[in-house]
Coordinates of C-alpha atoms (C1' of nucleotides) in Angstrom, one line a residue:
Chain A
M1 CA 169.2 44.1 50.7
L2 CA 171.2 42.5 48.0
K3 CA 174.2 44.3 46.6
I4 CA 175.7 43.0 43.4
Y5 CA 178.8 43.9 41.4
N6 CA 177.8 45.5 38.1
T7 CA 180.4 45.2 35.3
L8 CA 178.7 48.2 33.7
T9 CA 179.6 50.6 36.5
G10 CA 182.5 48.7 37.9
K11 CA 180.9 48.9 41.3
K12 CA 179.0 46.9 43.9
E13 CA 175.5 48.4 43.8
P14 CA 172.2 47.8 45.7
F15 CA 170.0 45.7 43.6
E16 CA 166.7 47.4 42.7
P17 CA 164.5 45.6 40.3
I18 CA 162.5 47.5 37.7
A19 CA 159.2 46.1 39.0
P20 CA 159.0 45.5 42.8
K21 CA 159.5 41.9 43.9
T22 CA 160.1 40.6 40.4
V23 CA 163.4 39.9 38.6
R24 CA 163.9 39.3 35.0
M25 CA 167.2 37.8 34.2
Y26 CA 169.0 36.5 31.1
V27 CA 172.1 34.3 31.1
C28 CA 174.1 33.3 28.0
G29 CA 174.0 29.6 27.8
V30 CA 176.2 27.5 25.7
T31 CA 176.9 26.8 22.0
V32 CA 175.8 23.2 21.6
Y33 CA 178.5 21.5 19.6
D34 CA 180.3 19.6 22.4
Y35 CA 180.0 18.4 26.0
C36 CA 180.1 21.0 28.8
H37 CA 183.2 21.4 30.9
I38 CA 183.6 22.6 34.5
G39 CA 183.8 26.2 33.3
H40 CA 180.3 25.9 31.9
A41 CA 179.3 24.2 35.1
R42 CA 180.6 27.0 37.2
S43 CA 178.8 29.6 35.2
A44 CA 175.6 27.7 35.2
L45 CA 175.9 27.2 39.0
V46 CA 176.6 30.8 39.8
F47 CA 173.5 31.9 38.1
D48 CA 171.5 29.0 39.5
V49 CA 172.5 30.1 42.9
L50 CA 171.7 33.8 42.1
R51 CA 168.3 32.7 40.9
R52 CA 167.7 30.5 44.0
Y53 CA 168.8 33.2 46.4
L54 CA 166.6 35.8 44.7
E55 CA 163.7 33.4 45.1
Y56 CA 164.7 32.7 48.7
S57 CA 164.6 36.5 49.1
N58 CA 161.0 36.5 47.9
Y59 CA 161.4 37.7 44.4
A60 CA 159.4 36.2 41.6
V61 CA 162.1 35.3 39.1
T62 CA 161.8 34.9 35.3
F63 CA 165.0 33.3 34.3
V64 CA 165.9 32.9 30.6
K65 CA 168.9 30.9 29.5
N66 CA 169.5 30.3 25.8
F67 CA 171.0 27.6 23.6
T68 CA 173.1 28.8 20.6
D69 CA 172.2 26.3 18.0
V70 CA 173.3 27.9 14.8
D71 CA 177.0 28.7 14.6
D72 CA 180.2 28.1 12.7
K73 CA 181.4 25.5 15.1
I74 CA 178.2 23.5 14.9
I75 CA 178.4 23.5 11.1
K76 CA 181.9 22.3 11.3
R77 CA 181.1 19.6 13.7
A78 CA 178.2 18.4 11.6
H79 CA 180.4 18.2 8.5
E80 CA 183.1 16.3 10.4
Q81 CA 180.6 13.8 11.7
G82 CA 178.6 13.6 8.5
V83 CA 175.4 14.4 10.2
S84 CA 173.0 17.3 10.1
C85 CA 173.3 20.4 12.3
D86 CA 170.1 19.5 14.0
A87 CA 171.5 16.1 15.0
V88 CA 174.5 17.8 16.5
T89 CA 172.5 20.4 18.5
A90 CA 169.9 17.9 19.6
K91 CA 172.6 15.6 21.0
Y92 CA 174.4 18.3 22.9
I93 CA 171.3 19.9 24.2
Q94 CA 170.3 16.6 25.7
A95 CA 173.8 16.1 27.1
Y96 CA 173.6 19.6 28.6
H97 CA 170.4 18.7 30.4
E98 CA 171.8 15.4 31.7
D99 CA 175.0 17.0 33.0
M100 CA 173.5 20.0 34.5
G101 CA 170.8 17.8 36.0
K102 CA 173.4 15.8 37.8
L103 CA 174.8 19.0 39.1
G104 CA 171.4 19.9 40.4
I105 CA 171.1 23.0 38.2
Q106 CA 167.5 23.9 38.0
A107 CA 166.0 24.4 34.6
A108 CA 165.5 28.0 33.6
T109 CA 162.0 29.4 33.2
E110 CA 162.6 29.6 29.4
E111 CA 165.4 27.9 27.5
P112 CA 165.0 29.4 24.0
K113 CA 167.0 28.4 20.9
A114 CA 168.4 30.8 18.4
T115 CA 166.8 28.9 15.5
E116 CA 163.4 29.5 16.9
H117 CA 163.8 33.2 16.8
I118 CA 164.9 33.9 13.3
A119 CA 162.0 36.2 12.7
D120 CA 162.9 38.3 15.8
I121 CA 166.5 38.4 14.6
I122 CA 165.6 39.6 11.2
H123 CA 163.2 42.2 12.6
L124 CA 165.9 43.5 14.9
T125 CA 168.4 43.6 12.1
E126 CA 166.0 45.5 9.9
Q127 CA 165.5 48.1 12.6
L128 CA 169.3 48.6 12.8
V129 CA 169.6 49.0 9.1
K130 CA 166.7 51.4 9.0
K131 CA 168.3 53.5 11.8
G132 CA 171.6 53.7 9.9
L133 CA 173.4 51.7 12.5
A134 CA 174.0 48.7 10.2
Y135 CA 174.9 48.3 6.5
V136 CA 174.5 45.6 3.9
V137 CA 177.3 44.2 1.9
D138 CA 176.8 41.2 -0.5
G139 CA 174.0 39.7 1.5
D140 CA 175.8 40.2 4.8
V141 CA 174.7 42.8 7.3
Y142 CA 177.2 44.5 9.7
F143 CA 176.7 46.6 12.7
E144 CA 178.6 49.8 12.4
V145 CA 180.3 50.4 15.7
S146 CA 181.5 53.9 14.9
K147 CA 177.8 55.0 14.6
Y148 CA 177.2 53.9 18.2
P149 CA 178.9 56.4 20.5
E150 CA 178.6 54.3 23.6
Y151 CA 180.4 51.4 22.1
G152 CA 182.9 50.1 24.7
R153 CA 181.0 51.2 27.7
L154 CA 180.7 47.7 29.2
S155 CA 184.2 46.5 28.5
K156 CA 185.8 50.0 29.2
R157 CA 187.5 50.0 25.9
R158 CA 187.8 52.8 23.4
L159 CA 187.4 52.1 19.7
E160 CA 190.9 53.4 19.0
D161 CA 192.5 51.0 21.5
L162 CA 190.6 48.1 19.9
Q163 CA 191.7 49.1 16.5
A164 CA 195.3 49.1 17.6
G165 CA 195.0 45.6 19.0
A166 CA 193.1 44.0 16.2
R167 CA 195.1 40.8 15.4
V168 CA 192.8 39.3 12.9
D169 CA 192.6 39.7 9.2
V170 CA 190.1 42.4 8.7
D171 CA 187.4 41.8 6.2
E172 CA 187.9 44.6 3.6
R173 CA 184.3 45.1 3.1
K174 CA 183.8 46.2 6.6
R175 CA 183.9 50.0 7.3
H176 CA 185.6 49.5 10.7
A177 CA 187.7 46.6 11.9
M178 CA 185.3 46.1 14.9
D179 CA 182.1 46.0 12.9
F180 CA 180.5 42.7 13.4
A181 CA 178.0 40.6 11.5
L182 CA 174.3 40.6 12.3
W183 CA 173.4 38.5 9.4
K184 CA 175.6 36.3 7.2
S185 CA 174.8 35.0 3.8
S186 CA 175.0 31.3 3.9
K187 CA 177.2 29.0 1.8
P188 CA 175.8 25.8 0.3
G189 CA 175.3 23.1 2.9
E190 CA 174.8 25.6 5.7
P191 CA 171.6 26.2 7.6
T192 CA 169.8 29.0 5.9
W193 CA 166.7 31.2 6.2
E194 CA 165.1 33.6 3.8
S195 CA 165.7 37.3 4.6
P196 CA 165.4 40.7 3.1
W197 CA 169.1 40.4 2.2
G198 CA 168.9 37.0 0.7
P199 CA 169.3 33.5 2.2
G200 CA 171.5 33.5 5.2
R201 CA 171.8 32.9 9.0
P202 CA 172.2 35.0 12.1
G203 CA 175.5 36.4 13.4
W204 CA 176.4 35.2 16.8
H205 CA 175.5 38.2 19.0
I206 CA 172.2 39.2 17.7
E207 CA 170.4 36.1 18.8
C208 CA 170.8 37.0 22.5
S209 CA 169.4 40.4 21.9
A210 CA 166.5 39.0 20.0
M211 CA 165.7 36.3 22.6
S212 CA 166.1 38.4 25.7
I213 CA 163.9 41.1 24.2
R214 CA 161.3 38.6 23.2
H215 CA 161.1 36.8 26.5
L216 CA 161.9 39.6 29.0
G217 CA 161.1 42.9 27.2
E218 CA 163.4 45.6 25.9
T219 CA 164.6 46.5 29.4
F220 CA 165.2 43.9 32.1
D221 CA 167.1 43.5 35.3
I222 CA 170.1 41.2 35.1
H223 CA 172.2 39.8 32.3
G224 CA 174.9 37.3 33.1
G225 CA 177.6 35.1 31.7
G226 CA 181.2 34.2 31.9
M227 CA 183.9 37.0 32.1
D228 CA 185.0 36.1 28.6
L229 CA 181.7 37.2 27.2
I230 CA 182.2 40.8 28.3
F231 CA 183.9 41.6 25.1
P232 CA 182.9 41.4 22.4
H233 CA 179.7 39.4 23.0
H234 CA 178.0 41.5 25.6
E235 CA 179.4 44.7 24.3
N236 CA 177.8 43.9 21.0
E237 CA 174.5 42.9 22.5
I238 CA 174.2 46.2 24.2
A239 CA 175.0 48.1 21.0
Q240 CA 172.5 46.1 19.0
S241 CA 169.7 46.2 21.6
C242 CA 170.1 49.8 22.7
G243 CA 170.7 50.9 19.1
S244 CA 167.5 49.2 18.0
T245 CA 165.1 50.0 20.8
G246 CA 166.6 53.3 21.9
K247 CA 166.1 52.1 25.4
E248 CA 168.2 50.8 28.2
F249 CA 168.9 47.1 27.8
A250 CA 170.0 45.1 30.9
R251 CA 170.6 47.1 34.1
Y252 CA 172.9 44.8 36.0
W253 CA 175.7 42.9 34.2
V254 CA 177.0 40.0 36.2
H255 CA 180.0 38.0 35.2
N256 CA 181.6 34.9 36.8
G257 CA 185.3 34.2 36.9
F258 CA 187.1 31.3 35.1
V259 CA 187.8 27.8 36.2
Q260 CA 191.6 27.3 35.8
I261 CA 193.9 24.4 35.7
N262 CA 197.3 25.2 37.3
K263 CA 196.5 28.9 37.3
E264 CA 195.7 28.8 33.6
K265 CA 192.3 29.3 32.0
M266 CA 190.6 26.1 31.2
S267 CA 189.8 26.2 27.5
K268 CA 189.3 24.1 24.4
S269 CA 192.2 25.7 22.6
L270 CA 194.6 24.9 25.5
G271 CA 193.2 21.4 25.7
N272 CA 193.3 21.5 29.5
F273 CA 189.6 21.1 30.1
F274 CA 187.6 18.4 31.9
T275 CA 184.0 17.8 30.9
I276 CA 181.4 17.4 33.6
R277 CA 180.7 13.8 32.6
E278 CA 184.4 13.0 32.8
I279 CA 184.5 14.1 36.4
F280 CA 181.4 12.2 37.3
E281 CA 182.6 9.1 35.5
K282 CA 186.4 9.0 36.1
S283 CA 186.6 9.5 39.8
E284 CA 189.7 7.9 41.3
W285 CA 187.7 7.1 44.5
P286 CA 185.8 4.0 45.1
E287 CA 182.7 6.0 45.1
D288 CA 181.4 8.6 42.8
V289 CA 181.9 12.3 42.7
T290 CA 178.4 13.6 43.4
G291 CA 176.9 16.7 42.1
E292 CA 176.7 18.0 45.6
I293 CA 180.5 17.7 46.1
L294 CA 181.1 19.5 42.9
R295 CA 178.6 22.3 43.9
Y296 CA 180.3 22.6 47.3
F297 CA 183.7 22.9 45.6
L298 CA 182.5 25.5 43.1
L299 CA 180.9 27.6 45.8
S300 CA 183.9 27.6 48.0
T301 CA 185.3 30.5 46.0
H302 CA 183.7 33.8 45.3
Y303 CA 182.0 33.8 41.9
H304 CA 184.0 36.8 40.6
G305 CA 187.4 35.3 41.1
P306 CA 189.3 32.5 39.4
L307 CA 189.0 29.0 40.7
D308 CA 191.6 26.3 40.3
F309 CA 190.3 22.9 39.7
S310 CA 192.1 19.9 41.1
D311 CA 191.5 16.5 42.5
Q312 CA 192.7 17.6 45.9
A313 CA 190.2 20.5 46.0
L314 CA 187.4 18.1 45.2
K315 CA 188.6 15.8 48.1
E316 CA 188.6 18.7 50.5
A317 CA 185.1 19.6 49.4
K318 CA 184.0 16.0 50.0
S319 CA 185.5 16.0 53.5
A320 CA 183.9 19.2 54.4
L321 CA 180.5 18.1 53.2
N322 CA 180.9 14.8 55.0
G323 CA 181.0 16.7 58.3
F324 CA 177.6 18.1 57.6
Y325 CA 176.1 14.7 56.8
D326 CA 177.7 13.2 59.9
L327 CA 175.9 15.9 61.9
F328 CA 172.6 15.2 60.1
Q329 CA 173.0 11.5 61.0
R330 CA 173.6 12.4 64.6
L331 CA 170.5 14.6 64.5
D332 CA 168.4 11.5 63.5
E333 CA 169.4 9.6 66.6
P334 CA 166.9 9.5 69.5
E335 CA 167.2 11.8 72.5
E336 CA 165.1 12.5 75.6
R337 CA 166.8 15.6 76.9
A338 CA 166.0 19.2 75.8
T339 CA 168.7 20.9 77.8
A340 CA 170.1 23.0 75.0
D341 CA 166.9 23.6 73.0
Q342 CA 166.9 27.3 73.9
K343 CA 170.5 27.8 73.0
L344 CA 169.8 26.2 69.7
R345 CA 167.3 28.8 68.8
E346 CA 169.9 31.5 69.1
V347 CA 172.4 29.5 67.1
I348 CA 169.9 29.0 64.3
E349 CA 168.9 32.7 64.3
R350 CA 172.5 33.9 64.3
C351 CA 173.4 31.6 61.4
R352 CA 170.4 32.7 59.4
V353 CA 171.2 36.4 59.8
T354 CA 174.9 35.9 58.9
F355 CA 174.0 33.7 55.9
Q356 CA 171.7 36.4 54.5
S357 CA 173.9 39.3 55.1
T358 CA 176.9 37.6 53.5
M359 CA 174.8 36.5 50.5
D360 CA 173.4 40.0 50.2
D361 CA 177.0 41.1 49.9
D362 CA 177.5 40.3 46.3
L363 CA 176.8 36.6 46.8
N364 CA 179.6 35.9 49.1
T365 CA 179.2 32.1 49.0
P366 CA 182.5 31.2 50.8
E367 CA 181.5 33.3 53.8
A368 CA 178.0 31.9 53.7
V369 CA 179.4 28.4 53.7
A370 CA 181.5 29.5 56.7
A371 CA 178.3 30.5 58.5
L372 CA 176.9 27.1 57.9
Q373 CA 180.1 25.5 59.1
G374 CA 179.8 27.6 62.2
M375 CA 176.3 26.4 62.8
K376 CA 177.5 22.8 62.3
A377 CA 180.1 23.2 65.0
N378 CA 177.7 24.8 67.4
V379 CA 175.0 22.2 66.9
N380 CA 177.6 19.4 67.4
K381 CA 178.4 21.0 70.7
L382 CA 174.8 21.4 71.7
L383 CA 174.1 17.7 70.9
G384 CA 176.4 16.8 73.7
Q385 CA 174.3 18.9 76.1
G386 CA 171.0 17.4 74.9
L387 CA 168.7 18.5 72.1
S388 CA 165.1 17.2 71.9
M389 CA 163.8 15.6 68.8
P390 CA 161.7 18.6 67.7
A391 CA 164.8 20.8 68.1
R392 CA 166.8 18.4 66.0
K393 CA 164.2 18.4 63.4
R394 CA 164.1 22.2 63.4
V395 CA 167.8 22.6 62.9
R396 CA 167.9 19.9 60.2
E397 CA 165.2 21.9 58.4
E398 CA 167.2 25.1 58.8
F399 CA 170.2 23.4 57.1
R400 CA 167.9 22.2 54.4
S401 CA 166.3 25.6 53.9
L402 CA 169.5 27.6 53.8
G403 CA 171.3 24.9 51.9
E404 CA 168.6 25.0 49.2
N405 CA 170.2 28.3 48.0
F406 CA 173.2 26.2 47.1
G407 CA 171.5 23.0 46.3
L408 CA 173.2 21.4 49.3
F409 CA 171.9 19.3 52.2
Q410 CA 168.8 18.3 50.3
L411 CA 169.4 14.5 50.5
G412 CA 167.9 12.2 53.0
K413 CA 171.1 10.4 53.6
W414 CA 173.4 11.4 50.9
Q415 CA 176.2 8.8 50.8
F416 CA 175.4 7.4 54.1
G417 CA 174.1 3.9 54.6
P418 CA 171.5 3.1 57.2
F419 CA 172.3 2.1 60.7
V420 CA 173.1 -1.5 61.3
V421 CA 171.7 -2.5 64.6
P422 CA 173.0 -5.5 66.4
I423 CA 171.7 -8.8 65.0
G424 CA 168.2 -9.5 64.3
Q425 CA 166.7 -6.1 63.5
A426 CA 165.5 -5.1 60.2
K427 CA 167.3 -2.3 58.3
E428 CA 165.7 1.0 57.6
T429 CA 164.5 1.6 54.1
D430 CA 166.9 3.6 52.1
D431 CA 165.1 6.7 50.7
A432 CA 168.3 8.5 49.7
M433 CA 168.1 10.2 46.4
P434 CA 171.7 10.8 45.4
I435 CA 172.2 13.4 42.7
S436 CA 174.7 11.1 41.1
V437 CA 174.9 7.3 41.5
K438 CA 177.6 4.9 40.5
T439 CA 176.6 1.4 41.4
S440 CA 180.0 -0.1 41.5
G441 CA 181.3 -1.8 44.6
L442 CA 179.4 -3.6 47.3
A443 CA 175.6 -3.5 47.5
D444 CA 174.1 -2.2 50.7
T445 CA 172.9 -5.6 51.7
E446 CA 176.3 -7.1 51.3
I447 CA 177.8 -4.5 53.5
E448 CA 175.2 -5.0 56.1
D449 CA 175.7 -8.7 56.1
L450 CA 179.4 -8.2 56.7
L451 CA 178.7 -5.7 59.4
R452 CA 176.3 -8.1 61.1
E453 CA 179.0 -10.7 61.1
R454 CA 181.5 -8.2 62.4
N455 CA 179.2 -7.2 65.3
E456 CA 178.8 -10.8 66.2
S457 CA 182.5 -11.2 66.2
R458 CA 182.9 -8.2 68.5
R459 CA 180.4 -9.7 70.8
R460 CA 182.5 -12.8 71.0
K461 CA 185.5 -10.6 71.5
D462 CA 186.9 -11.9 68.3
F463 CA 188.4 -8.6 67.5
Q464 CA 190.8 -10.0 65.0
R465 CA 187.9 -11.1 62.7
A466 CA 186.2 -7.8 63.4
D467 CA 189.1 -5.8 62.3
E468 CA 189.6 -8.0 59.2
I469 CA 186.1 -7.1 58.1
R470 CA 186.7 -3.4 58.8
K471 CA 189.9 -3.5 56.8
S472 CA 188.3 -5.3 53.9
L473 CA 185.4 -2.8 53.8
A474 CA 187.8 0.1 54.1
S475 CA 189.7 -1.1 51.1
Q476 CA 186.5 -0.7 49.2
G477 CA 185.9 2.8 50.5
I478 CA 183.4 1.9 53.2
I479 CA 184.0 3.6 56.5
I480 CA 182.3 2.2 59.6
E481 CA 181.7 3.8 62.9
D482 CA 180.9 2.0 66.1
K483 CA 178.6 3.9 68.4
P484 CA 178.6 3.6 72.2
D485 CA 175.3 1.8 72.3
G486 CA 176.8 -1.1 70.3
T487 CA 175.4 -0.3 67.0
T488 CA 177.4 0.5 63.9
R489 CA 176.9 3.0 61.1
W490 CA 178.6 3.1 57.8
K491 CA 179.2 5.3 54.9
R492 CA 180.9 5.3 51.6
Chain B
rG1 C1' 200.4 48.5 22.2
rG2 C1' 195.5 49.1 25.0
rC3 C1' 192.2 47.4 29.0
rG4 C1' 191.9 44.5 33.4
rC5 C1' 192.6 40.7 37.4
rC6 C1' 195.4 38.3 41.1
rG7 C1' 199.6 37.4 45.0
rU8 C1' 196.6 36.2 52.8
rA9 C1' 199.2 29.9 57.1
rC10 C1' 201.3 23.2 54.6
rC11 C1' 196.9 23.5 50.8
rC12 C1' 192.1 26.0 49.6
rA13 C1' 189.9 30.6 51.0
rA14 C1' 186.9 35.2 53.3
rG15 C1' 188.2 39.9 55.0
rU16 C1' 188.7 46.5 51.0
rG17 C1' 190.8 51.7 57.2
rG18 C1' 190.2 49.6 63.6
rU19 C1' 193.9 45.4 65.0
rA20 C1' 193.8 38.2 60.6
rA21 C1' 186.5 34.1 59.3
rG22 C1' 186.0 29.3 57.6
rG23 C1' 187.4 24.6 55.4
rG24 C1' 191.0 20.6 54.4
rA25 C1' 195.5 18.4 56.1
rG26 C1' 198.7 18.0 60.6
rC27 C1' 200.0 17.6 65.9
rA28 C1' 198.4 16.8 71.2
rG29 C1' 194.4 15.5 74.5
rU30 C1' 189.2 13.5 76.1
rC31 C1' 186.3 9.2 74.6
rU32 C1' 187.0 4.1 72.6
rG33 C1' 188.6 -3.4 72.5
rC34 C1' 190.7 -1.0 68.1
rA35 C1' 189.2 2.5 64.6
rA36 C1' 186.0 6.4 63.3
rA37 C1' 183.1 10.5 64.7
rA38 C1' 182.5 14.4 68.1
rC39 C1' 184.6 17.7 71.5
rU40 C1' 189.1 20.6 73.6
rG41 C1' 193.8 22.7 72.7
rC42 C1' 198.0 24.1 69.1
rG43 C1' 199.0 26.5 64.4
rA44 C1' 200.2 33.6 60.0
rU45 C1' 203.0 39.6 65.6
rG46 C1' 201.6 38.9 60.0
rC47 C1' 198.6 39.3 54.6
rA48 C1' 204.6 39.1 47.5
rG49 C1' 208.6 43.2 48.4
rC50 C1' 209.9 48.4 49.4
rG51 C1' 208.3 53.3 50.3
rG52 C1' 204.2 56.8 51.5
rU53 C1' 199.3 58.8 53.6
rU54 C1' 196.9 58.0 58.6
rC55 C1' 196.2 58.0 65.6
rG56 C1' 195.7 53.3 63.1
rA57 C1' 196.7 49.8 56.6
rA58 C1' 196.1 43.0 54.3
rC59 C1' 192.8 46.9 53.0
rC60 C1' 194.2 53.8 50.4
rC61 C1' 198.5 55.9 47.1
rG62 C1' 203.3 55.0 44.4
rC63 C1' 207.1 51.9 42.7
rU64 C1' 209.2 46.9 42.1
rC65 C1' 208.8 41.5 41.6
rG66 C1' 205.9 37.3 40.4
rG67 C1' 201.4 34.9 38.1
rC68 C1' 197.1 35.3 34.9
rG69 C1' 193.0 37.1 31.7
rC70 C1' 190.7 40.0 27.6
rC71 C1' 191.5 42.7 22.9
rU72 C1' 190.1 36.1 17.8
rC73 C1' 185.7 31.5 19.1
rC74 C1' 185.3 30.7 24.3
rA75 C1' 181.3 30.1 30.6

RNA sequence: GGCGCCGUACCCAAGUGGUAAGGGAGCAGUCUGCAAAACUGCGAUGCAGCGGUUCGAACCCGCUCGGCGCCUCCA
């Protein structure tokens, strides 16, 4: 049974969906005015994994993730670039799909846009005005927080405390410093829609209420996003939604921790952020950073805590992941014996149980990864004792099946090249489907030609030439391994 | 000023009352033309510090030190 930390109660709670075996979840996506950075990647990944694990646990999941495509920052960006807001949002929505695609983030069931829900937003706002929870000033509509007694429930803040800390110039027309805009009258040149209060555009919290209610109903199971959304964004969503419907909104509020650089939050204002595409493109290594490496890295820390991003951490993730693919490669090699097949069954079963119980415990991905590492070590040992081909296939499948929760271990060969058999035999076809491909460096066929030459040299005991070739390949990031049977395998 | 988080080995990181998972790096060994991989062994008597509660504490309580976040747009 899954337990999940609920920001609303401040406790880890058993997850009980409203309707049996179904989950409806909403996650705040991004405002599309720029490329996504690793912080966005982490958030997207955390909820991607939550969704995958719920599905693995036999829930039918409806997953809604929105795009905020009307906003001050978008308008500003459009003006700077001399293009329309639509052009800006279209560009970055496409970039989002590209970047997240490389990361192996699955598309949500629905990916609604704020601009497609203006009618819902206006309707919701009208309800709030009608109920006396919102007021109109000069074509703007504000939510009146002091009329909503539960305000501050999610972020555990009291209105008085908030007031004391308000650092921003308060709009004099507002009745309370914390009142926030549901609808803003639009200035010339801004996107605008007709409304009962005159031409304008939505405030930035109301869209999520409107879209989640439209796609998931007034009450649904899980609402997620980054920690920084707890206040004021999610607090305001609750106020609007509950205020309007009079019903409970989301039951479980799940928030992921930040990605940091040198212990500091990665953010635009600090200028210390890395975009996803930068990381894929500007790797220092001869080969690419793959989506899988990035996923492994991001999952090596519990989702709730902070995570420091560094090149070294990425390298460690790569090495750790390498070990798995080394094993998968061994598992493909032929074997007659079946000595350890029975033991393997126990190893698989133990790993599966541990994996599930750690994931059930508030998505403890680091410990679940440790369970996979444990299975890796055990299987390597059993390989020495002798595992039959069906047994090998079975354990590879288990890695694939558990790994699917993380989007790991799905590749046929990942970064590994095919075996190079001693002279004269054809190479296997390469059916690898890397998540991310950078085609710099040597082509597979060139590498194999060199390896063929090297193996010939080895045969002639010309080890000097053989080592030359190894060295030259190594300088380009190609690592080769000689196997006892005289064949050689390589990897980038 | 208010609310909150974090401090575990060289690095990363689980563990929230029962005697320190896992990964990376390192060292030694087996194997090997060499190398790599794999396997075996080594590695915190201690979990920021000091008190307290307890038969028992990294885990609970208090204080101190250090780092960070939110209260303004932010994943």
